[in-house]
PDB file of C-alpha atoms in Angstrom:
ATOM      1  CA  UNK A 658      36.144 -53.443  -6.808  1.00  0.00           C
ATOM      2  CA  UNK A 659      32.762 -53.616  -8.560  1.00  0.00           C
ATOM      3  CA  UNK A 660      29.846 -51.709  -7.117  1.00  0.00           C
ATOM      4  CA  UNK A 661      27.352 -54.375  -6.018  1.00  0.00           C
ATOM      5  CA  UNK A 662      24.568 -52.089  -4.860  1.00  0.00           C
ATOM      6  CA  UNK A 663      21.120 -52.555  -6.336  1.00  0.00           C
ATOM      7  CA  UNK A 664      20.018 -50.147  -9.040  1.00  0.00           C
ATOM      8  CA  UNK A 665      16.530 -48.697  -9.246  1.00  0.00           C
ATOM      9  CA  UNK A 666      15.602 -47.355 -12.690  1.00  0.00           C
ATOM     10  CA  UNK A 667      12.673 -44.977 -13.178  1.00  0.00           C
ATOM     11  CA  UNK A 668      11.629 -44.411 -16.777  1.00  0.00           C
ATOM     12  CA  UNK A 669      10.223 -40.993 -17.581  1.00  0.00           C
ATOM     13  CA  UNK A 670      11.108 -37.623 -16.044  1.00  0.00           C
ATOM     14  CA  UNK A 671       7.668 -36.095 -16.147  1.00  0.00           C
ATOM     15  CA  UNK A 672       5.799 -35.208 -12.983  1.00  0.00           C
ATOM     16  CA  UNK A 673       5.183 -38.856 -12.074  1.00  0.00           C
ATOM     17  CA  UNK A 674       8.755 -40.024 -12.717  1.00  0.00           C
ATOM     18  CA  UNK A 675      10.369 -37.061 -10.959  1.00  0.00           C
ATOM     19  CA  UNK A 676       7.984 -37.413  -8.003  1.00  0.00           C
ATOM     20  CA  UNK A 677       8.707 -41.126  -7.785  1.00  0.00           C
ATOM     21  CA  UNK A 678      12.456 -40.465  -7.887  1.00  0.00           C
ATOM     22  CA  UNK A 679      12.207 -37.735  -5.234  1.00  0.00           C
ATOM     23  CA  UNK A 680      10.251 -39.809  -2.726  1.00  0.00           C
ATOM     24  CA  UNK A 681      12.270 -42.955  -3.455  1.00  0.00           C
ATOM     25  CA  UNK A 682      15.507 -41.043  -2.822  1.00  0.00           C
ATOM     26  CA  UNK A 683      14.114 -39.690   0.464  1.00  0.00           C
ATOM     27  CA  UNK A 684      13.164 -43.188   1.652  1.00  0.00           C
ATOM     28  CA  UNK A 685      16.494 -44.678   0.588  1.00  0.00           C
ATOM     29  CA  UNK A 686      18.355 -41.928   2.472  1.00  0.00           C
ATOM     30  CA  UNK A 687      16.376 -42.759   5.622  1.00  0.00           C
ATOM     31  CA  UNK A 688      16.998 -46.507   5.399  1.00  0.00           C
ATOM     32  CA  UNK A 689      20.548 -46.940   4.080  1.00  0.00           C
ATOM     33  CA  UNK A 690      23.968 -45.461   4.803  1.00  0.00           C
ATOM     34  CA  UNK A 691      25.394 -43.672   1.736  1.00  0.00           C
ATOM     35  CA  UNK A 692      27.816 -46.472   0.798  1.00  0.00           C
ATOM     36  CA  UNK A 693      25.050 -49.114   0.894  1.00  0.00           C
ATOM     37  CA  UNK A 694      22.235 -47.091  -0.637  1.00  0.00           C
ATOM     38  CA  UNK A 695      20.842 -48.474  -3.922  1.00  0.00           C
ATOM     39  CA  UNK A 696      21.599 -46.315  -6.963  1.00  0.00           C
ATOM     40  CA  UNK A 697      18.687 -44.414  -8.407  1.00  0.00           C
ATOM     41  CA  UNK A 698      18.635 -43.701 -12.141  1.00  0.00           C
ATOM     42  CA  UNK A 699      16.012 -41.510 -13.822  1.00  0.00           C
ATOM     43  CA  UNK A 700      15.765 -41.955 -17.604  1.00  0.00           C
ATOM     44  CA  UNK A 701      14.176 -39.475 -20.006  1.00  0.00           C
ATOM     45  CA  UNK A 702      14.396 -39.281 -23.796  1.00  0.00           C
ATOM     46  CA  UNK A 703      15.084 -35.533 -23.922  1.00  0.00           C
ATOM     47  CA  UNK A 704      14.906 -33.501 -20.686  1.00  0.00           C
ATOM     48  CA  UNK A 705      12.759 -33.473 -17.530  1.00  0.00           C
ATOM     49  CA  UNK A 706       9.216 -32.328 -18.207  1.00  0.00           C
ATOM     50  CA  UNK A 707       9.684 -32.222 -21.996  1.00  0.00           C
ATOM     51  CA  UNK A 708       6.339 -33.832 -22.799  1.00  0.00           C
ATOM     52  CA  UNK A 709       2.872 -33.572 -21.244  1.00  0.00           C
ATOM     53  CA  UNK A 710       4.093 -32.748 -17.726  1.00  0.00           C
ATOM     54  CA  UNK A 711       6.043 -29.748 -18.974  1.00  0.00           C
ATOM     55  CA  UNK A 712       3.133 -28.340 -20.932  1.00  0.00           C
ATOM     56  CA  UNK A 713       0.894 -27.785 -17.899  1.00  0.00           C
ATOM     57  CA  UNK A 714       3.108 -25.064 -16.442  1.00  0.00           C
ATOM     58  CA  UNK A 715       2.803 -26.540 -12.968  1.00  0.00           C
ATOM     59  CA  UNK A 716      -0.889 -25.653 -12.814  1.00  0.00           C
ATOM     60  CA  UNK A 717      -2.949 -27.390 -10.168  1.00  0.00           C
ATOM     61  CA  UNK A 718      -6.482 -26.668  -9.019  1.00  0.00           C
ATOM     62  CA  UNK A 719      -7.644 -28.460  -5.888  1.00  0.00           C
ATOM     63  CA  UNK A 720     -11.333 -28.886  -6.726  1.00  0.00           C
ATOM     64  CA  UNK A 721     -11.467 -29.236 -10.515  1.00  0.00           C
ATOM     65  CA  UNK A 722     -11.723 -33.017 -10.300  1.00  0.00           C
ATOM     66  CA  UNK A 723     -14.446 -33.042  -7.645  1.00  0.00           C
ATOM     67  CA  UNK A 724     -17.081 -35.629  -8.407  1.00  0.00           C
ATOM     68  CA  UNK A 725     -14.757 -37.682 -10.634  1.00  0.00           C
ATOM     69  CA  UNK A 726     -12.822 -40.894 -10.071  1.00  0.00           C
ATOM     70  CA  UNK A 727      -9.616 -38.851  -9.606  1.00  0.00           C
ATOM     71  CA  UNK A 728     -11.001 -36.397  -7.033  1.00  0.00           C
ATOM     72  CA  UNK A 729      -8.977 -37.698  -4.069  1.00  0.00           C
ATOM     73  CA  UNK A 730      -5.788 -37.991  -6.128  1.00  0.00           C
ATOM     74  CA  UNK A 731      -6.134 -34.423  -7.438  1.00  0.00           C
ATOM     75  CA  UNK A 732      -6.722 -33.027  -3.948  1.00  0.00           C
ATOM     76  CA  UNK A 733      -3.803 -35.024  -2.535  1.00  0.00           C
ATOM     77  CA  UNK A 734      -1.545 -33.757  -5.350  1.00  0.00           C
ATOM     78  CA  UNK A 735      -2.544 -30.158  -4.722  1.00  0.00           C
ATOM     79  CA  UNK A 736      -1.949 -30.447  -0.964  1.00  0.00           C
ATOM     80  CA  UNK A 737       1.370 -32.240  -1.471  1.00  0.00           C
ATOM     81  CA  UNK A 738       2.561 -29.545  -3.886  1.00  0.00           C
ATOM     82  CA  UNK A 739       1.797 -26.883  -1.258  1.00  0.00           C
ATOM     83  CA  UNK A 740       3.556 -28.910   1.449  1.00  0.00           C
ATOM     84  CA  UNK A 741       6.685 -29.456  -0.658  1.00  0.00           C
ATOM     85  CA  UNK A 742       6.755 -25.781  -1.634  1.00  0.00           C
ATOM     86  CA  UNK A 743       6.682 -24.821   2.049  1.00  0.00           C
ATOM     87  CA  UNK A 744       9.398 -27.362   2.988  1.00  0.00           C
ATOM     88  CA  UNK A 745      11.714 -26.581   0.074  1.00  0.00           C
ATOM     89  CA  UNK A 746      11.302 -22.819  -0.389  1.00  0.00           C
ATOM     90  CA  UNK A 747       9.166 -23.131  -3.492  1.00  0.00           C
ATOM     91  CA  UNK A 748       8.187 -19.455  -3.595  1.00  0.00           C
ATOM     92  CA  UNK A 749      11.827 -18.472  -4.099  1.00  0.00           C
ATOM     93  CA  UNK A 750      13.110 -21.511  -5.994  1.00  0.00           C
ATOM     94  CA  UNK A 751      10.386 -22.099  -8.576  1.00  0.00           C
ATOM     95  CA  UNK A 752       7.859 -19.315  -8.107  1.00  0.00           C
ATOM     96  CA  UNK A 753       5.257 -21.326  -6.212  1.00  0.00           C
ATOM     97  CA  UNK A 754       2.224 -19.306  -5.232  1.00  0.00           C
ATOM     98  CA  UNK A 755      -1.422 -20.019  -4.539  1.00  0.00           C
ATOM     99  CA  UNK A 756      -3.843 -18.226  -6.846  1.00  0.00           C
ATOM    100  CA  UNK A 757      -7.596 -18.142  -7.164  1.00  0.00           C
ATOM    101  CA  UNK A 758      -8.933 -20.128 -10.103  1.00  0.00           C
ATOM    102  CA  UNK A 759     -12.200 -20.004 -11.978  1.00  0.00           C
ATOM    103  CA  UNK A 760     -13.949 -22.797 -13.837  1.00  0.00           C
ATOM    104  CA  UNK A 761     -16.819 -22.207 -16.245  1.00  0.00           C
ATOM    105  CA  UNK A 762     -18.786 -25.082 -17.694  1.00  0.00           C
ATOM    106  CA  UNK A 763     -21.194 -25.078 -20.615  1.00  0.00           C
ATOM    107  CA  UNK A 764     -24.167 -27.319 -19.939  1.00  0.00           C
ATOM    108  CA  UNK A 765     -25.459 -27.270 -23.511  1.00  0.00           C
ATOM    109  CA  UNK A 766     -23.345 -26.946 -26.647  1.00  0.00           C
ATOM    110  CA  UNK A 767     -25.273 -26.317 -29.865  1.00  0.00           C
ATOM    111  CA  UNK A 768     -24.950 -28.787 -32.738  1.00  0.00           C
ATOM    112  CA  UNK A 769     -22.583 -27.605 -35.479  1.00  0.00           C
ATOM    113  CA  UNK A 770     -23.767 -27.303 -39.075  1.00  0.00           C
ATOM    114  CA  UNK A 771     -22.534 -30.319 -41.065  1.00  0.00           C
ATOM    115  CA  UNK A 772     -20.334 -28.401 -43.543  1.00  0.00           C
ATOM    116  CA  UNK A 773     -18.236 -26.225 -41.201  1.00  0.00           C
ATOM    117  CA  UNK A 774     -14.469 -26.154 -41.787  1.00  0.00           C
ATOM    118  CA  UNK A 775     -12.295 -27.941 -39.247  1.00  0.00           C
ATOM    119  CA  UNK A 776     -11.158 -24.876 -37.302  1.00  0.00           C
ATOM    120  CA  UNK A 777     -13.975 -22.408 -37.826  1.00  0.00           C
ATOM    121  CA  UNK A 778     -15.368 -20.475 -34.883  1.00  0.00           C
ATOM    122  CA  UNK A 779     -18.793 -18.897 -34.581  1.00  0.00           C
ATOM    123  CA  UNK A 780     -20.896 -17.319 -31.858  1.00  0.00           C
ATOM    124  CA  UNK A 781     -24.197 -18.873 -30.942  1.00  0.00           C
ATOM    125  CA  UNK A 782     -27.181 -16.793 -29.929  1.00  0.00           C
ATOM    126  CA  UNK A 783     -26.067 -17.275 -26.327  1.00  0.00           C
ATOM    127  CA  UNK A 784     -22.658 -15.732 -27.199  1.00  0.00           C
ATOM    128  CA  UNK A 785     -20.820 -19.026 -26.627  1.00  0.00           C
ATOM    129  CA  UNK A 786     -17.734 -19.638 -28.712  1.00  0.00           C
ATOM    130  CA  UNK A 787     -17.824 -23.108 -30.245  1.00  0.00           C
ATOM    131  CA  UNK A 788     -15.138 -24.827 -32.311  1.00  0.00           C
ATOM    132  CA  UNK A 789     -16.180 -27.437 -34.829  1.00  0.00           C
ATOM    133  CA  UNK A 790     -14.304 -30.728 -34.919  1.00  0.00           C
ATOM    134  CA  UNK A 791     -14.943 -33.093 -37.809  1.00  0.00           C
TER     135      UNK A 791
END
């Protein structure tokens, strides 16, 4: 007999796709018995987290987006990560831990000389390291 359940397909197994799949699976488990639950398929071209999501190393800082359009989303993401780590044993399973972070901002970056090579570095009088980009 053919399986007539609905199929939900999520494209991309980065942080957004995996998160979507996780919370979708939780909701489906609450609402449907196993034999009636829609199938959930997560598609990725190589492996989970192989692109931008995998390059961040799971780094989150709660206040680095303060004052931006994504401030509330960033804070929600940080809090949700901590909640999931507590619920799922994140410290043991994936090395979750809270750490102090530091952010330094440069208010004024000196203008680069016009003929600098693409990846040259120099120190300004203020001891700032600046990289030229042509």
